[in-house]
Amino acid sequence: MGRRVTMGEGGTPLVESCRIGAKLLGARLAFKLEMVNPTGSYKDRFIAAELEHLLARGVRVCVATSSGNTGASLAAYCARYGLACAIVVNADAPAAKLLQMEAHGARLLRVTGFATSPEVTEAVFADLREFTDGGRAALVVSAFRYCPVGMEGVKAIAREIVAQAPDVAHVFAPVGGGGLFAAVSAEMRRNSPGARVHAVQPNGCPTVLNAVRLSKSVEPVESATRLSGLSVPFDIDASLAVRMLREGGGEAFGVDDTEVFEAQREMLREEGIYCEPAGAAALAGARRAVASGVVKPGERCVCLVTGHGSKDTASVQSHITPAGGPLAPDAVQQALREWIA
Ligand SMILES: Cc1ncc(COP(=O)(O)O)c(C=O)c1O
């Protein structure tokens, strides 16, 4: 038996919607709070399972690609278990995710065009495969195509949902590369065959959406989405996701970035859930599913809230009205009177 790798990931709460669900034509809505994992995203489930596997093989060095959350998680777990890691990220990854990686001692490689241009992204992947093929380091990518053992760890999300909400009818999962959706969809079919898992992808990066809509195979796209985590412009696990959609009976919902930012605002203001935009994409998809009649009144819906708001403070900032400057002590009562009026 190798060393157990854990930081307490998984076992996340499923909380009932207090206000948004009631507005969604009576849908019974709940949020699976994956943002409470140790480094703030569901990726901890992946990294814990993958590192346990790598440590058992004697790996001491990892190279990863990340939009931010995989890297933050890998950096933390590598710090804890004494591995070295280097992480390739897109040039405009949110500062807080980069800070997390650097705080834990990861070597960052920010690459222009990575995660937006399919050519750049594929070329970088080819370089990384070449570098890691020599056995110098393990390549860590949160996708079945690269790290199937780690992705097994993500499947626990579905088992937990079934235990927490046995009557679940619809699960909404955000899609970037497609691995998260594929993991949850596959495991939901095994544990609750009647439930449908739906894919929610930004219209600005429609790898899965195009393949489903046009009934063809996955083709690369030039990504225009600003949703960190959901910009994956070529087929990593998109083909697998499309296959799971076809076999599992889920739908693919396209959402505009503006709808996702609006969903993030609603979750902040009406549910008290501090999530990053990618963590609000599922809600934007659920809204579309209700509008299109896919969800019937009274059906139990679960949205995956995949990442914490502290990961992307600029997006949170865009939802607030900045407070004024400091007050003189004798101006407090007057300010409160104006506020309550
Ligand atoms: C917060 C968050 N949600 C969803 C996803 C999408 O996961 P996948 O790339 O497996 O589709 C990511 C991926 O980085 C993410 O960081």
CSV table of C-alpha atoms and ligand atoms in Angstrom, one decimal:
chain,number,residue,atom,x,y,z
A,1,MET,CA,0.0,0.0,0.0
A,2,GLY,CA,1.3,3.4,-1.0
A,3,ARG,CA,1.0,6.6,1.0
A,4,ARG,CA,-2.5,7.9,1.4
A,5,VAL,CA,-2.8,11.4,-0.1
A,6,THR,CA,-5.5,13.7,1.4
A,7,MET,CA,-6.2,17.1,2.8
A,8,GLY,CA,-9.8,16.4,3.7
A,9,GLU,CA,-11.2,16.9,0.2
A,10,GLY,CA,-14.7,15.6,-0.8
A,11,GLY,CA,-17.8,15.1,1.4
A,12,THR,CA,-18.9,18.6,0.4
A,13,PRO,CA,-22.3,20.0,1.4
A,14,LEU,CA,-25.4,20.0,-0.7
A,15,VAL,CA,-27.4,23.0,0.3
A,16,GLU,CA,-31.0,23.9,-0.6
A,17,SER,CA,-31.5,27.1,-2.6
A,18,CYS,CA,-33.2,29.6,-0.3
A,19,ARG,CA,-34.4,32.1,-2.9
A,20,ILE,CA,-33.3,31.4,-6.5
A,21,GLY,CA,-35.1,28.0,-6.8
A,22,ALA,CA,-38.5,29.5,-5.9
A,23,LYS,CA,-38.1,31.8,-8.9
A,24,LEU,CA,-37.2,29.0,-11.3
A,25,LEU,CA,-40.8,27.8,-12.0
A,26,GLY,CA,-40.9,25.8,-8.8
A,27,ALA,CA,-37.8,23.7,-9.6
A,28,ARG,CA,-36.3,22.2,-6.4
A,29,LEU,CA,-32.8,23.5,-6.6
A,30,ALA,CA,-29.8,22.6,-4.5
A,31,PHE,CA,-26.1,23.6,-4.8
A,32,LYS,CA,-23.3,21.1,-4.4
A,33,LEU,CA,-20.6,23.3,-2.8
A,34,GLU,CA,-17.4,22.0,-4.3
A,35,MET,CA,-15.8,25.4,-3.6
A,36,VAL,CA,-15.4,24.3,0.0
A,37,ASN,CA,-12.7,21.8,-0.9
A,38,PRO,CA,-9.3,22.5,0.7
A,39,THR,CA,-7.9,24.7,-2.1
A,40,GLY,CA,-11.3,26.1,-3.1
A,41,SER,CA,-12.3,23.9,-6.1
A,42,TYR,CA,-13.4,20.4,-7.0
A,43,LYS,CA,-9.9,19.8,-8.5
A,44,ASP,CA,-8.7,18.7,-5.1
A,45,ARG,CA,-10.6,15.4,-5.6
A,46,PHE,CA,-8.6,14.9,-8.8
A,47,ILE,CA,-5.2,15.9,-7.4
A,48,ALA,CA,-5.5,13.8,-4.3
A,49,ALA,CA,-6.3,10.7,-6.4
A,50,GLU,CA,-3.7,11.5,-9.0
A,51,LEU,CA,-0.9,12.2,-6.5
A,52,GLU,CA,-1.6,9.1,-4.6
A,53,HIS,CA,-1.1,7.1,-7.8
A,54,LEU,CA,2.0,9.1,-8.8
A,55,LEU,CA,3.7,8.8,-5.4
A,56,ALA,CA,3.1,5.0,-5.4
A,57,ARG,CA,5.0,5.0,-8.7
A,58,GLY,CA,7.9,7.0,-7.2
A,59,VAL,CA,7.2,10.2,-9.0
A,60,ARG,CA,8.8,13.3,-7.4
A,61,VAL,CA,8.3,15.9,-10.1
A,62,CYS,CA,5.1,17.0,-11.9
A,63,VAL,CA,4.4,19.3,-14.8
A,64,ALA,CA,0.9,20.5,-15.3
A,65,THR,CA,-1.3,22.6,-17.5
A,66,SER,CA,-4.0,24.6,-15.8
A,67,SER,CA,-6.4,27.5,-16.1
A,68,GLY,CA,-5.7,28.0,-12.4
A,69,ASN,CA,-7.6,25.6,-10.2
A,70,THR,CA,-5.7,22.4,-11.1
A,71,GLY,CA,-2.5,24.3,-10.6
A,72,ALA,CA,-3.5,25.8,-7.3
A,73,SER,CA,-4.5,22.3,-6.1
A,74,LEU,CA,-1.4,20.6,-7.4
A,75,ALA,CA,0.8,23.2,-5.9
A,76,ALA,CA,-0.7,22.8,-2.5
A,77,TYR,CA,-0.7,19.0,-2.5
A,78,CYS,CA,2.9,18.9,-3.9
A,79,ALA,CA,4.0,21.3,-1.1
A,80,ARG,CA,2.4,18.9,1.5
A,81,TYR,CA,3.9,15.7,0.1
A,82,GLY,CA,7.3,17.2,-0.9
A,83,LEU,CA,7.1,17.0,-4.7
A,84,ALA,CA,8.3,19.7,-7.2
A,85,CYS,CA,5.8,21.1,-9.7
A,86,ALA,CA,5.9,23.4,-12.7
A,87,ILE,CA,2.6,24.7,-14.1
A,88,VAL,CA,1.8,26.1,-17.6
A,89,VAL,CA,-1.0,28.6,-17.3
A,90,ASN,CA,-2.7,31.0,-19.7
A,91,ALA,CA,-1.3,34.6,-19.7
A,92,ASP,CA,-4.5,36.1,-18.2
A,93,ALA,CA,-5.3,33.6,-15.5
A,94,PRO,CA,-6.8,35.3,-12.5
A,95,ALA,CA,-4.2,36.7,-10.1
A,96,ALA,CA,-5.5,34.9,-7.1
A,97,LYS,CA,-5.1,31.5,-8.7
A,98,LEU,CA,-1.5,32.4,-9.7
A,99,LEU,CA,-0.9,33.6,-6.2
A,100,GLN,CA,-2.1,30.3,-4.7
A,101,MET,CA,0.3,28.4,-7.0
A,102,GLU,CA,3.3,30.6,-6.2
A,103,ALA,CA,2.5,30.7,-2.5
A,104,HIS,CA,2.9,26.9,-2.4
A,105,GLY,CA,6.2,27.1,-4.3
A,106,ALA,CA,5.2,26.0,-7.8
A,107,ARG,CA,7.2,27.2,-10.8
A,108,LEU,CA,4.8,29.2,-13.0
A,109,LEU,CA,5.1,29.3,-16.8
A,110,ARG,CA,2.6,31.9,-18.2
A,111,VAL,CA,2.1,31.3,-21.9
A,112,THR,CA,0.5,33.8,-24.3
A,113,GLY,CA,-2.4,32.2,-26.3
A,114,PHE,CA,-2.5,29.1,-24.1
A,115,ALA,CA,-6.2,28.1,-23.6
A,116,THR,CA,-7.5,30.5,-26.2
A,117,SER,CA,-5.7,29.6,-29.4
A,118,PRO,CA,-6.1,25.9,-30.3
A,119,GLU,CA,-2.7,25.9,-32.2
A,120,VAL,CA,-0.8,27.4,-29.3
A,121,THR,CA,-2.5,25.1,-26.8
A,122,GLU,CA,-1.9,21.9,-28.9
A,123,ALA,CA,1.7,22.9,-29.5
A,124,VAL,CA,2.3,23.4,-25.8
A,125,PHE,CA,0.7,20.1,-25.0
A,126,ALA,CA,3.0,18.4,-27.6
A,127,ASP,CA,6.0,20.0,-25.9
A,128,LEU,CA,4.9,18.9,-22.5
A,129,ARG,CA,4.3,15.3,-23.7
A,130,GLU,CA,7.8,15.2,-25.2
A,131,PHE,CA,9.3,16.6,-22.0
A,132,THR,CA,7.5,14.2,-19.7
A,133,ASP,CA,7.7,11.1,-22.0
A,134,GLY,CA,11.4,10.8,-21.1
A,135,GLY,CA,10.3,10.0,-17.5
A,136,ARG,CA,11.7,13.2,-16.1
A,137,ALA,CA,8.4,14.2,-14.7
A,138,ALA,CA,4.7,13.2,-14.7
A,139,LEU,CA,2.3,15.2,-16.8
A,140,VAL,CA,-0.8,16.3,-14.8
A,141,VAL,CA,-3.9,17.4,-16.7
A,142,SER,CA,-7.3,17.1,-15.2
A,143,ALA,CA,-8.8,15.0,-18.0
A,144,PHE,CA,-9.4,11.3,-18.6
A,145,ARG,CA,-7.2,11.5,-21.7
A,146,TYR,CA,-4.1,12.2,-19.6
A,147,CYS,CA,-4.9,11.2,-16.0
A,148,PRO,CA,-7.6,8.6,-15.8
A,149,VAL,CA,-6.7,7.5,-12.3
A,150,GLY,CA,-7.0,11.0,-10.9
A,151,MET,CA,-10.3,11.5,-12.7
A,152,GLU,CA,-11.7,8.5,-10.8
A,153,GLY,CA,-11.5,10.7,-7.7
A,154,VAL,CA,-13.9,13.2,-9.3
A,155,LYS,CA,-16.6,10.6,-9.7
A,156,ALA,CA,-17.3,10.7,-6.0
A,157,ILE,CA,-19.2,13.9,-6.6
A,158,ALA,CA,-22.0,11.9,-8.2
A,159,ARG,CA,-22.1,9.2,-5.5
A,160,GLU,CA,-22.3,12.0,-2.8
A,161,ILE,CA,-25.2,13.7,-4.7
A,162,VAL,CA,-27.2,10.5,-4.9
A,163,ALA,CA,-26.7,9.9,-1.1
A,164,GLN,CA,-27.6,13.5,-0.3
A,165,ALA,CA,-30.5,13.8,-2.7
A,166,PRO,CA,-31.8,10.3,-3.7
A,167,ASP,CA,-34.6,11.9,-5.8
A,168,VAL,CA,-32.2,13.9,-8.0
A,169,ALA,CA,-33.5,14.3,-11.5
A,170,HIS,CA,-31.1,16.8,-13.1
A,171,VAL,CA,-27.5,17.7,-12.4
A,172,PHE,CA,-25.9,20.7,-14.1
A,173,ALA,CA,-22.1,20.6,-14.7
A,174,PRO,CA,-19.9,23.3,-16.2
A,175,VAL,CA,-17.8,22.2,-19.1
A,176,GLY,CA,-14.2,23.3,-20.0
A,177,GLY,CA,-12.2,20.3,-21.2
A,178,GLY,CA,-15.2,18.1,-20.4
A,179,GLY,CA,-13.6,15.7,-17.8
A,180,LEU,CA,-15.7,16.9,-14.9
A,181,PHE,CA,-18.9,16.4,-16.8
A,182,ALA,CA,-17.8,13.0,-18.1
A,183,ALA,CA,-16.9,11.8,-14.6
A,184,VAL,CA,-20.1,12.9,-13.0
A,185,SER,CA,-22.2,11.7,-15.9
A,186,ALA,CA,-20.6,8.2,-15.9
A,187,GLU,CA,-20.9,7.7,-12.2
A,188,MET,CA,-24.5,9.1,-12.0
A,189,ARG,CA,-25.5,6.5,-14.6
A,190,ARG,CA,-24.2,3.7,-12.4
A,191,ASN,CA,-25.8,5.1,-9.2
A,192,SER,CA,-29.0,6.7,-10.3
A,193,PRO,CA,-29.8,5.8,-13.9
A,194,GLY,CA,-33.0,7.9,-14.0
A,195,ALA,CA,-31.1,11.1,-13.3
A,196,ARG,CA,-29.8,13.2,-16.2
A,197,VAL,CA,-26.5,15.1,-16.1
A,198,HIS,CA,-26.5,18.2,-18.3
A,199,ALA,CA,-23.4,19.9,-19.8
A,200,VAL,CA,-23.2,23.7,-19.5
A,201,GLN,CA,-20.6,25.2,-21.8
A,202,PRO,CA,-19.8,28.9,-22.7
A,203,ASN,CA,-21.0,29.8,-26.1
A,204,GLY,CA,-17.6,31.4,-26.5
A,205,CYS,CA,-15.8,28.1,-26.4
A,206,PRO,CA,-18.3,25.6,-28.0
A,207,THR,CA,-16.3,22.4,-28.6
A,208,VAL,CA,-19.0,20.2,-27.1
A,209,LEU,CA,-21.9,22.4,-28.1
A,210,ASN,CA,-20.9,22.4,-31.8
A,211,ALA,CA,-20.4,18.6,-31.9
A,212,VAL,CA,-23.8,18.0,-30.3
A,213,ARG,CA,-25.7,20.6,-32.4
A,214,LEU,CA,-24.2,19.7,-35.7
A,215,SER,CA,-24.0,15.9,-34.9
A,216,LYS,CA,-20.3,15.8,-35.9
A,217,SER,CA,-17.0,15.1,-34.2
A,218,VAL,CA,-15.3,17.7,-31.9
A,219,GLU,CA,-13.3,20.3,-33.7
A,220,PRO,CA,-11.0,23.0,-32.3
A,221,VAL,CA,-12.4,26.5,-31.7
A,222,GLU,CA,-10.8,29.9,-31.1
A,223,SER,CA,-12.0,30.6,-27.6
A,224,ALA,CA,-13.6,33.9,-26.8
A,225,THR,CA,-15.0,33.1,-23.3
A,226,ARG,CA,-13.7,35.2,-20.3
A,227,LEU,CA,-14.8,32.4,-17.9
A,228,SER,CA,-11.6,31.2,-16.3
A,229,GLY,CA,-11.6,27.4,-16.2
A,230,LEU,CA,-14.0,27.0,-19.1
A,231,SER,CA,-11.7,28.0,-21.9
A,232,VAL,CA,-10.4,24.8,-23.5
A,233,PRO,CA,-10.3,25.3,-27.2
A,234,PHE,CA,-9.6,21.7,-28.5
A,235,ASP,CA,-10.6,18.2,-27.7
A,236,ILE,CA,-9.1,17.0,-24.4
A,237,ASP,CA,-12.2,15.2,-23.0
A,238,ALA,CA,-14.8,16.9,-25.2
A,239,SER,CA,-15.3,13.8,-27.4
A,240,LEU,CA,-15.8,11.7,-24.2
A,241,ALA,CA,-18.2,14.3,-22.9
A,242,VAL,CA,-20.2,14.2,-26.2
A,243,ARG,CA,-20.3,10.4,-26.0
A,244,MET,CA,-21.6,10.6,-22.4
A,245,LEU,CA,-24.2,13.1,-23.4
A,246,ARG,CA,-25.5,10.8,-26.2
A,247,GLU,CA,-25.4,7.7,-24.0
A,248,GLY,CA,-26.6,9.3,-20.8
A,249,GLY,CA,-29.5,11.4,-22.2
A,250,GLY,CA,-28.3,14.7,-20.9
A,251,GLU,CA,-28.5,17.9,-22.8
A,252,ALA,CA,-25.8,20.5,-23.7
A,253,PHE,CA,-26.7,24.0,-22.8
A,254,GLY,CA,-24.8,27.0,-24.2
A,255,VAL,CA,-24.6,30.0,-22.0
A,256,ASP,CA,-23.2,33.5,-22.7
A,257,ASP,CA,-20.6,34.9,-20.4
A,258,THR,CA,-23.0,37.7,-19.4
A,259,GLU,CA,-25.6,35.1,-18.2
A,260,VAL,CA,-22.9,33.4,-16.1
A,261,PHE,CA,-21.8,36.7,-14.5
A,262,GLU,CA,-25.5,37.4,-13.7
A,263,ALA,CA,-25.8,33.9,-12.2
A,264,GLN,CA,-22.7,34.6,-10.1
A,265,ARG,CA,-24.3,37.9,-8.9
A,266,GLU,CA,-27.5,36.1,-8.0
A,267,MET,CA,-25.6,33.5,-6.0
A,268,LEU,CA,-23.7,36.2,-4.2
A,269,ARG,CA,-26.7,38.3,-3.4
A,270,GLU,CA,-29.5,35.8,-3.0
A,271,GLU,CA,-27.9,32.6,-1.7
A,272,GLY,CA,-24.8,33.9,0.1
A,273,ILE,CA,-22.6,31.6,-2.1
A,274,TYR,CA,-19.2,33.1,-2.8
A,275,CYS,CA,-18.3,31.4,-6.1
A,276,GLU,CA,-16.1,32.2,-9.1
A,277,PRO,CA,-17.9,32.6,-12.5
A,278,ALA,CA,-17.2,29.0,-13.6
A,279,GLY,CA,-18.9,28.0,-10.3
A,280,ALA,CA,-22.0,29.8,-11.4
A,281,ALA,CA,-22.2,28.5,-14.9
A,282,ALA,CA,-24.3,25.5,-13.8
A,283,LEU,CA,-27.0,27.8,-12.5
A,284,ALA,CA,-27.0,29.7,-15.8
A,285,GLY,CA,-27.5,26.3,-17.6
A,286,ALA,CA,-30.3,25.3,-15.1
A,287,ARG,CA,-32.1,28.6,-15.9
A,288,ARG,CA,-32.0,27.7,-19.6
A,289,ALA,CA,-33.2,24.1,-18.9
A,290,VAL,CA,-36.2,25.5,-17.0
A,291,ALA,CA,-37.0,28.0,-19.8
A,292,SER,CA,-36.8,25.3,-22.4
A,293,GLY,CA,-39.0,22.9,-20.5
A,294,VAL,CA,-36.3,20.3,-19.9
A,295,VAL,CA,-36.9,20.7,-16.2
A,296,LYS,CA,-40.5,20.1,-15.0
A,297,PRO,CA,-41.9,21.9,-11.9
A,298,GLY,CA,-41.1,20.0,-8.8
A,299,GLU,CA,-38.1,18.1,-10.2
A,300,ARG,CA,-35.0,18.0,-8.0
A,301,CYS,CA,-32.1,19.9,-9.7
A,302,VAL,CA,-28.5,20.1,-8.5
A,303,CYS,CA,-26.0,22.7,-9.7
A,304,LEU,CA,-22.2,22.0,-9.2
A,305,VAL,CA,-20.6,25.1,-7.7
A,306,THR,CA,-17.1,24.2,-8.7
A,307,GLY,CA,-14.8,27.1,-7.6
A,308,HIS,CA,-14.6,29.6,-4.8
A,309,GLY,CA,-15.1,33.4,-5.3
A,310,SER,CA,-11.7,34.2,-3.8
A,311,LYS,CA,-10.2,32.7,-6.9
A,312,ASP,CA,-11.4,35.5,-9.1
A,313,THR,CA,-11.7,38.7,-7.1
A,314,ALA,CA,-12.0,40.9,-10.2
A,315,SER,CA,-15.3,39.1,-11.2
A,316,VAL,CA,-16.7,39.6,-7.7
A,317,GLN,CA,-15.5,43.2,-7.7
A,318,SER,CA,-17.6,43.8,-10.8
A,319,HIS,CA,-20.8,43.1,-8.8
A,320,ILE,CA,-20.3,45.6,-6.0
A,321,THR,CA,-20.6,49.3,-5.6
A,322,PRO,CA,-17.4,50.4,-3.9
A,323,ALA,CA,-17.9,51.9,-0.5
A,324,GLY,CA,-16.9,55.5,0.0
A,325,GLY,CA,-13.8,56.6,1.9
A,326,PRO,CA,-13.5,56.5,5.7
A,327,LEU,CA,-16.0,58.4,7.8
A,328,ALA,CA,-15.4,60.8,10.6
A,329,PRO,CA,-16.5,59.1,13.9
A,330,ASP,CA,-19.4,61.5,14.3
A,331,ALA,CA,-20.8,60.8,10.8
A,332,VAL,CA,-21.7,57.1,11.5
A,333,GLN,CA,-25.3,57.7,12.7
A,334,GLN,CA,-26.0,59.9,9.8
A,335,ALA,CA,-24.6,57.4,7.3
A,336,LEU,CA,-26.8,54.6,8.9
A,337,ARG,CA,-29.9,56.8,8.7
A,338,GLU,CA,-29.3,57.4,5.0
A,339,TRP,CA,-28.6,53.7,4.4
A,340,ILE,CA,-31.9,52.6,6.1
A,341,ALA,CA,-34.1,55.2,4.5
B,1,LIG,C1,-14.0,26.0,-11.3
B,1,LIG,C2,-14.0,25.1,-12.5
B,1,LIG,N1,-15.2,24.6,-12.9
B,1,LIG,C3,-15.3,23.8,-14.0
B,1,LIG,C4,-14.2,23.5,-14.7
B,1,LIG,C5,-14.3,22.6,-15.9
B,1,LIG,O1,-13.8,21.3,-15.8
B,1,LIG,P1,-13.4,20.5,-17.1
B,1,LIG,O2,-12.2,21.1,-17.7
B,1,LIG,O3,-13.1,19.1,-16.6
B,1,LIG,O4,-14.6,20.5,-18.0
B,1,LIG,C6,-12.9,23.9,-14.3
B,1,LIG,C7,-11.7,23.6,-15.0
B,1,LIG,O5,-10.6,24.1,-14.8
B,1,LIG,C8,-12.9,24.8,-13.2
B,1,LIG,O6,-11.7,25.3,-12.7
